[in-house]
Short mmCIF file of C-alpha atoms and ligand atoms in Angstrom, two decimals:
data_model
loop_
_atom_site.label_atom_id
_atom_site.label_comp_id
_atom_site.label_asym_id
_atom_site.label_seq_id
_atom_site.Cartn_x
_atom_site.Cartn_y
_atom_site.Cartn_z
CA MET A 1 82.51 161.60 111.67
CA ALA A 2 79.90 159.03 110.98
CA LEU A 3 81.35 159.37 107.12
CA LEU A 4 84.35 157.87 108.17
CA ARG A 5 82.72 154.77 109.56
CA GLN A 6 82.19 152.86 106.21
CA PRO A 7 86.10 153.33 104.73
CA LEU A 8 87.36 152.36 108.08
CA LEU A 9 85.49 149.42 108.22
CA LEU A 10 86.72 148.69 104.38
CA LEU A 11 90.40 149.54 105.38
CA SER A 12 90.02 146.78 107.99
CA ARG A 13 89.86 144.35 105.10
CA SER A 14 92.89 145.79 103.19
CA THR A 15 96.02 143.81 103.17
CA PRO A 16 98.62 146.55 102.06
CA VAL A 17 96.98 149.36 104.60
CA LYS A 18 97.23 145.99 106.86
CA SER A 19 101.30 145.72 106.29
CA LEU A 20 101.72 149.40 106.70
CA VAL A 21 99.65 149.72 110.12
CA SER A 22 101.20 146.30 111.28
CA THR A 23 104.42 147.86 111.33
CA MET A 24 103.73 149.65 114.36
CA PRO A 25 104.91 148.12 117.66
CA VAL A 26 102.09 146.94 119.99
CA SER A 27 103.13 149.31 122.33
CA ALA A 28 102.49 152.36 119.90
CA GLY A 29 100.11 154.44 121.86
CA ILE A 30 96.71 153.77 120.05
CA VAL A 31 97.17 149.69 119.72
CA ARG A 32 97.93 149.84 123.59
CA ARG A 33 95.17 151.09 124.82
CA TYR A 34 93.00 148.77 123.08
CA VAL A 35 95.29 145.68 123.32
CA PRO A 36 97.53 145.04 126.35
CA GLY A 37 100.08 143.04 124.88
CA GLU A 38 100.90 140.09 122.56
CA THR A 39 102.04 137.18 124.44
CA THR A 40 100.35 134.67 126.62
CA ALA A 41 102.27 135.87 129.69
CA ALA A 42 101.09 139.73 128.96
CA VAL A 43 97.57 138.81 128.58
CA VAL A 44 97.27 136.89 131.82
CA GLU A 45 98.85 139.67 133.77
CA ALA A 46 96.44 142.04 132.30
CA SER A 47 93.53 139.38 133.50
CA ALA A 48 95.18 138.91 136.70
CA ALA A 49 94.79 142.94 137.30
CA GLU A 50 91.25 143.21 136.25
CA ILE A 51 90.22 140.13 138.19
CA ALA A 52 91.97 141.77 141.48
CA ASP A 53 89.63 144.79 140.93
CA GLY A 54 86.19 142.93 141.01
CA ILE A 55 86.18 142.75 137.04
CA ARG A 56 85.83 139.23 134.98
CA VAL A 57 87.70 138.74 131.60
CA THR A 58 87.09 136.88 128.35
CA LEU A 59 90.29 136.66 126.31
CA ASP A 60 90.36 136.57 122.54
CA PHE A 61 93.32 135.83 121.08
CA LEU A 62 93.87 137.90 117.98
CA GLY A 63 93.41 136.88 114.63
CA GLU A 64 90.49 136.30 111.96
CA ASP A 65 89.80 135.26 108.40
CA THR A 66 92.27 132.47 108.41
CA THR A 67 92.79 130.98 105.18
CA ASP A 68 95.76 128.56 106.36
CA LEU A 69 95.35 125.54 108.36
CA GLU A 70 98.62 125.78 110.13
CA GLN A 71 97.62 129.12 111.57
CA ALA A 72 94.21 127.81 112.28
CA GLU A 73 96.11 124.83 114.42
CA ALA A 74 98.31 127.91 115.96
CA THR A 75 95.53 129.72 117.14
CA VAL A 76 93.82 126.56 118.90
CA ALA A 77 97.12 125.80 120.52
CA ALA A 78 97.20 129.30 121.83
CA TYR A 79 94.22 129.27 123.43
CA VAL A 80 95.07 125.72 125.11
CA GLU A 81 97.74 127.42 126.41
CA VAL A 82 96.28 130.32 127.92
CA LEU A 83 93.66 128.19 129.57
CA ARG A 84 96.45 126.27 131.34
CA GLU A 85 98.10 129.30 132.55
CA LEU A 86 94.89 130.84 133.77
CA SER A 87 94.41 127.62 135.47
CA THR A 88 97.54 127.35 136.72
CA ARG A 89 97.20 130.98 138.19
CA GLY A 90 93.63 130.18 139.68
CA LEU A 91 91.75 132.43 137.67
CA THR A 92 89.42 130.52 135.43
CA ARG A 93 86.39 131.17 138.15
CA GLN A 94 86.73 134.69 136.65
CA ALA A 95 88.17 134.28 132.94
CA GLU A 96 86.92 132.56 129.85
CA VAL A 97 87.62 132.71 126.34
CA SER A 98 86.20 134.32 123.15
CA VAL A 99 86.77 132.48 119.70
CA LYS A 100 86.23 133.86 116.30
CA LEU A 101 85.33 130.60 113.90
CA SER A 102 87.16 132.61 111.13
CA ALA A 103 90.49 132.04 113.15
CA ILE A 104 90.23 128.75 113.53
CA GLY A 105 89.35 127.73 109.66
CA GLN A 106 85.59 128.54 108.78
CA ALA A 107 87.03 130.82 105.95
CA LEU A 108 89.30 127.50 104.86
CA PRO A 109 88.08 126.50 100.99
CA ASP A 110 87.44 122.95 101.61
CA ASN A 111 85.55 121.69 104.70
CA GLY A 112 86.09 125.33 106.24
CA GLU A 113 82.80 124.59 108.59
CA LYS A 114 84.16 121.08 109.68
CA ILE A 115 87.77 122.03 110.90
CA ALA A 116 86.29 125.00 112.72
CA LEU A 117 83.72 122.94 114.43
CA GLU A 118 86.78 120.49 115.32
CA ASN A 119 89.24 122.78 116.25
CA ALA A 120 86.53 124.64 118.73
CA ARG A 121 85.82 121.49 120.41
CA ALA A 122 89.39 121.22 121.11
CA ILE A 123 89.37 124.64 122.70
CA CYS A 124 85.91 123.80 124.59
CA ARG A 125 87.64 120.85 125.80
CA ALA A 126 90.70 122.74 127.04
CA ALA A 127 88.18 125.03 128.76
CA ARG A 128 86.09 122.84 130.34
CA ASN A 129 89.21 121.06 131.58
CA ALA A 130 90.22 124.30 132.82
CA GLY A 131 87.13 124.59 134.83
CA THR A 132 85.67 127.69 132.64
CA THR A 133 83.66 128.34 129.18
CA VAL A 134 84.28 129.57 125.66
CA THR A 135 82.08 132.25 123.57
CA LEU A 136 81.82 132.35 120.03
CA ASP A 137 82.23 135.87 118.57
CA MET A 138 80.18 136.32 115.81
CA GLU A 139 81.70 138.00 112.71
CA ASP A 140 80.02 139.57 109.45
CA HIS A 141 76.49 138.46 108.24
CA THR A 142 77.89 135.90 105.57
CA THR A 143 79.07 133.84 108.46
CA THR A 144 75.85 134.05 110.87
CA ASP A 145 74.25 130.89 109.82
CA SER A 146 77.20 128.81 109.77
CA THR A 147 78.18 130.21 113.16
CA LEU A 148 74.95 129.40 114.90
CA ALA A 149 75.02 125.97 113.36
CA ILE A 150 78.45 125.29 114.67
CA LEU A 151 77.52 126.22 118.10
CA ARG A 152 74.21 124.21 118.10
CA ASP A 153 76.23 121.15 117.26
CA LEU A 154 79.01 122.19 120.07
CA ARG A 155 76.16 122.57 122.57
CA LYS A 156 75.39 118.89 122.47
CA ASP A 157 78.65 118.29 124.14
CA PHE A 158 79.38 121.71 125.34
CA PRO A 159 76.16 123.34 126.70
CA GLU A 160 77.90 126.20 128.28
CA THR A 161 79.23 127.73 125.12
CA GLY A 162 78.39 131.33 124.60
CA ALA A 163 76.92 132.60 121.40
CA VAL A 164 77.05 136.34 120.48
CA LEU A 165 74.10 138.05 118.41
CA GLN A 166 74.34 141.89 116.76
CA ALA A 167 71.36 144.12 117.25
CA TYR A 168 72.64 145.77 114.05
CA LEU A 169 70.79 142.40 111.92
CA HIS A 170 66.84 142.40 111.16
CA ARG A 171 67.05 138.80 111.73
CA THR A 172 68.52 139.27 115.47
CA GLU A 173 65.16 139.61 117.28
CA ASP A 174 64.13 135.95 115.97
CA ASP A 175 67.83 134.53 116.88
CA CYS A 176 67.45 136.01 120.45
CA ARG A 177 64.16 134.26 120.67
CA ALA A 178 65.75 131.09 119.36
CA LEU A 179 68.12 131.07 121.64
CA ALA A 180 66.35 132.40 125.36
CA TYR A 181 66.10 129.17 126.92
CA GLU A 182 67.85 127.53 130.15
CA GLY A 183 71.37 127.44 130.46
CA SER A 184 72.01 129.60 127.17
CA ARG A 185 74.65 132.15 127.37
CA VAL A 186 73.97 134.71 124.77
CA ARG A 187 75.88 138.05 124.18
CA LEU A 188 73.98 140.52 122.58
CA CYS A 189 76.10 143.62 121.09
CA LYS A 190 75.27 146.07 118.03
CA GLY A 191 77.61 144.40 115.81
CA ALA A 192 80.97 145.75 114.29
CA TYR A 193 81.13 145.02 110.55
CA ASN A 194 80.14 147.12 107.37
CA GLU A 195 76.79 145.54 106.32
CA PRO A 196 74.60 146.21 103.74
CA GLU A 197 70.69 147.39 104.23
CA ASP A 198 69.16 144.46 103.25
CA VAL A 199 70.14 142.75 106.30
CA ALA A 200 71.18 145.55 108.61
CA PHE A 201 69.72 148.77 109.93
CA GLN A 202 72.02 151.44 108.90
CA ASP A 203 70.38 154.54 110.74
CA ASP A 204 72.15 154.33 114.32
CA LEU A 205 68.75 154.66 116.04
CA GLU A 206 67.58 151.85 114.55
CA VAL A 207 70.15 149.65 115.50
CA ASP A 208 69.52 151.18 119.43
CA ARG A 209 65.42 150.12 119.35
CA SER A 210 66.37 146.83 117.72
CA TYR A 211 69.16 146.55 120.75
CA VAL A 212 66.08 147.00 123.19
CA ARG A 213 63.85 145.13 121.50
CA CYS A 214 66.39 142.18 121.82
CA LEU A 215 66.89 142.93 125.44
CA LYS A 216 63.83 142.50 126.49
CA VAL A 217 63.59 139.14 124.72
CA LEU A 218 66.78 137.72 126.34
CA LEU A 219 65.91 139.31 129.83
CA ALA A 220 62.32 137.80 129.78
CA GLY A 221 63.44 134.61 128.61
CA GLN A 222 65.37 131.52 130.80
CA GLY A 223 69.10 132.06 129.41
CA TYR A 224 71.97 134.29 130.72
CA PRO A 225 72.22 137.38 128.87
CA MET A 226 75.71 138.82 128.59
CA ILE A 227 75.09 142.92 127.75
CA ALA A 228 77.87 144.15 125.81
CA THR A 229 77.96 147.71 124.89
CA HIS A 230 79.28 150.81 126.27
CA ASP A 231 76.27 152.95 125.48
CA PRO A 232 75.54 154.78 128.81
CA ARG A 233 71.51 154.69 127.82
CA LEU A 234 71.56 151.29 126.84
CA VAL A 235 73.56 150.47 130.14
CA GLU A 236 70.78 152.05 132.13
CA ILE A 237 67.58 150.64 130.15
CA ALA A 238 69.40 147.08 130.51
CA SER A 239 69.72 147.65 134.22
CA SER A 240 65.60 148.88 134.63
CA LEU A 241 64.66 146.33 132.45
CA ALA A 242 66.59 143.47 134.32
CA SER A 243 64.65 144.51 137.45
CA ARG A 244 61.48 144.85 135.98
CA HIS A 245 61.83 141.16 135.11
CA GLY A 246 62.86 140.15 138.50
CA ARG A 247 66.61 139.55 137.35
CA GLU A 248 68.73 139.52 140.40
CA PRO A 249 72.87 140.84 139.38
CA GLY A 250 74.64 137.14 138.87
CA SER A 251 71.66 136.34 136.66
CA TYR A 252 72.91 138.19 133.49
CA GLU A 253 76.13 140.37 133.17
CA PHE A 254 77.45 143.49 131.42
CA GLN A 255 80.36 143.55 128.98
CA MET A 256 82.85 146.00 127.95
CA LEU A 257 85.84 145.97 125.69
CA TYR A 258 89.37 146.04 127.25
CA GLY A 259 90.48 149.89 127.28
CA ILE A 260 86.88 151.61 126.87
CA ARG A 261 85.16 153.01 129.75
CA PRO A 262 87.05 151.66 132.21
CA ASP A 263 85.52 153.80 134.92
CA GLU A 264 81.99 152.93 133.86
CA GLN A 265 83.14 149.30 134.20
CA ARG A 266 84.34 149.96 137.68
CA ARG A 267 81.51 151.64 138.73
CA LEU A 268 79.00 148.98 137.49
CA ALA A 269 81.52 146.22 139.40
CA ARG A 270 80.97 148.43 142.96
CA ALA A 271 77.32 148.78 142.34
CA GLY A 272 77.23 144.97 142.57
CA GLU A 273 76.92 143.94 138.76
CA THR A 274 78.92 141.36 137.39
CA VAL A 275 80.93 143.17 134.71
CA ARG A 276 83.05 141.38 132.17
CA VAL A 277 85.79 142.74 130.06
CA TYR A 278 86.93 141.45 126.92
CA ILE A 279 90.41 141.25 126.43
CA PRO A 280 92.15 140.63 123.04
CA TYR A 281 95.88 139.64 122.77
CA GLY A 282 98.30 138.80 120.13
CA THR A 283 100.24 140.14 116.96
CA GLU A 284 96.92 140.03 114.39
CA TRP A 285 95.83 143.24 116.38
CA TYR A 286 95.20 145.27 112.96
CA GLY A 287 90.96 144.09 112.21
CA TYR A 288 90.27 144.65 115.55
CA LEU A 289 91.86 147.96 115.93
CA MET A 290 90.13 149.04 112.75
CA ARG A 291 86.81 148.51 113.95
CA ARG A 292 87.51 150.65 117.20
CA LEU A 293 88.98 153.42 114.99
CA ALA A 294 85.42 153.07 113.03
CA GLU A 295 83.36 153.46 116.01
CA ARG A 296 85.23 156.24 117.13
CA PRO A 297 86.66 158.42 114.54
CA GLN A 298 87.89 160.95 117.03
CA ASN A 299 90.49 158.57 117.59
CA LEU A 300 91.99 158.85 114.31
CA SER A 301 94.44 161.83 114.76
CA PHE A 302 95.75 159.74 117.58
CA PHE A 303 96.10 156.59 115.46
CA LEU A 304 98.09 158.83 112.49
CA ARG A 305 100.35 160.47 115.18
CA SER A 306 100.94 156.86 116.62
CA LEU A 307 101.57 155.71 113.14
CA ILE A 308 103.90 158.24 111.97
CA SER A 309 105.90 158.35 115.43
CA ARG A 310 105.72 154.49 115.99
CA LYS A 311 105.35 155.29 119.64
C1 LIG B 1 82.81 142.24 125.20
C2 LIG B 1 81.74 142.54 124.01
C3 LIG B 1 82.17 141.46 123.24
C4 LIG B 1 81.97 141.90 121.13
N1 LIG B 1 81.87 141.07 120.49
C5 LIG B 1 81.47 141.54 119.52
C6 LIG B 1 81.47 140.32 118.44
O1 LIG B 1 81.30 139.03 118.64
N2 LIG B 1 80.70 140.79 117.17
C7 LIG B 1 80.46 142.10 116.78
O2 LIG B 1 80.30 142.15 115.37
N3 LIG B 1 80.66 143.11 117.62
C8 LIG B 1 81.13 142.63 119.21
N4 LIG B 1 81.16 143.56 119.69
C9 LIG B 1 81.64 145.27 119.43
C10 LIG B 1 80.25 145.83 119.33
O3 LIG B 1 79.57 145.02 118.29
C11 LIG B 1 79.98 147.21 118.97
O4 LIG B 1 80.70 147.58 117.71
C12 LIG B 1 80.88 147.84 119.84
O5 LIG B 1 80.37 147.77 121.25
C13 LIG B 1 80.67 149.24 120.14
O6 LIG B 1 79.08 149.58 120.18
P1 LIG B 1 78.59 149.73 121.64
O7 LIG B 1 77.43 149.27 121.96
O8 LIG B 1 79.42 150.07 122.67
O9 LIG B 1 77.89 151.32 121.29
P2 LIG B 1 78.55 153.03 120.21
O10 LIG B 1 77.28 153.45 120.06
O11 LIG B 1 79.37 152.41 119.20
O12 LIG B 1 79.05 153.33 121.73
C14 LIG B 1 78.91 154.11 123.09
C15 LIG B 1 79.85 154.89 123.59
O13 LIG B 1 80.94 154.13 123.80
C16 LIG B 1 81.99 154.79 123.85
N5 LIG B 1 82.79 154.05 122.87
C17 LIG B 1 82.54 153.27 121.75
N6 LIG B 1 83.24 152.63 121.04
C18 LIG B 1 84.74 153.10 121.78
C19 LIG B 1 85.76 153.21 121.12
N7 LIG B 1 86.40 152.24 120.16
N8 LIG B 1 86.85 154.18 121.80
C20 LIG B 1 86.40 154.82 122.91
N9 LIG B 1 84.98 155.15 123.17
C21 LIG B 1 84.35 154.06 122.54
C22 LIG B 1 81.69 156.39 123.42
O14 LIG B 1 81.55 156.90 124.68
C23 LIG B 1 80.49 155.84 122.54
O15 LIG B 1 79.77 157.38 122.91
C24 LIG B 1 81.75 143.45 121.34
C25 LIG B 1 81.58 144.39 122.06
C26 LIG B 1 81.46 144.03 123.19
C27 LIG B 1 81.71 145.60 124.37
#
């Protein structure tokens, strides 16, 4: 199954396959498992249900690698709309948003970084007005420096903006040290892209070891670690490291993806931990779905059945 990971990640960037797969309705079993809907109304409903169950949420309006200025602006408008709706429903104490910079202009050929920064500022402003925060997702390694530079700029005006670091990159332990300062919200994940061996660990065990080293840095530091993993061993290690570092629940949080290990999400929340679920929504679910399949190729037959039956 591990052999399927790389081809699936390569397919996640294939336009012809995307065109074929995207003809599946969002209601198709495999898509609905990971994406609750396409609209603001659908994601706000899904958020309200999680929050009623004691789980916080971070919402991701799906889309990435945008090379169209209007589409980048439409993405900003979608975030502003969902933040307004969350605020109207009184949900912003428990709900924030996650943003991919490549969806708001970072990949544009001229001034991409500047456009992404301005667009991110607009979303941060809307989030602050709504009483909540933004976390910048991390994409493939070619964007890491640019994303961290934009984060530094954003944090001058919006210090509450969250960062994401990926344990599979060799550089990440150092990045954790640089970001483990007071008030700094940092999500640590394993990393979801197809990365070459000169920048990333290839072996799962090496990635896990790196994750633990990074966890130690973040939990010993002054920031607010957001521990994003479904891996039962890493959840256990994180819990014991948190108590070893004298961290009370609430001075860090666990994060998982919508539809993955929901029972574990509830178990942790009932045990008094802060748990946040990442909820993607919108029509551009193809790249996200392919990364989830690459992590869990066992779901491939379910995926193919959904594709053939379109249900
Ligand atoms: C809140 C959150 C935000 C994230 N943000 C980013 C980001 O900005 N950038 C980035 O590169 N990556 C991001 N990721 C993805 C992350 O990098 C991993 O690819 C993903 O979380 C799988 O790694 P894992 O730690 O769960 O461990 P794994 O070893 O992949 O999985 C551990 C266990 O979790 C379960 N599991 C994992 N994946 C699935 C699945 N698809 N379906 C069913 N069960 C599954 C299985 O039981 C598996 O044995 C994010 C993940 C989370 C939880």
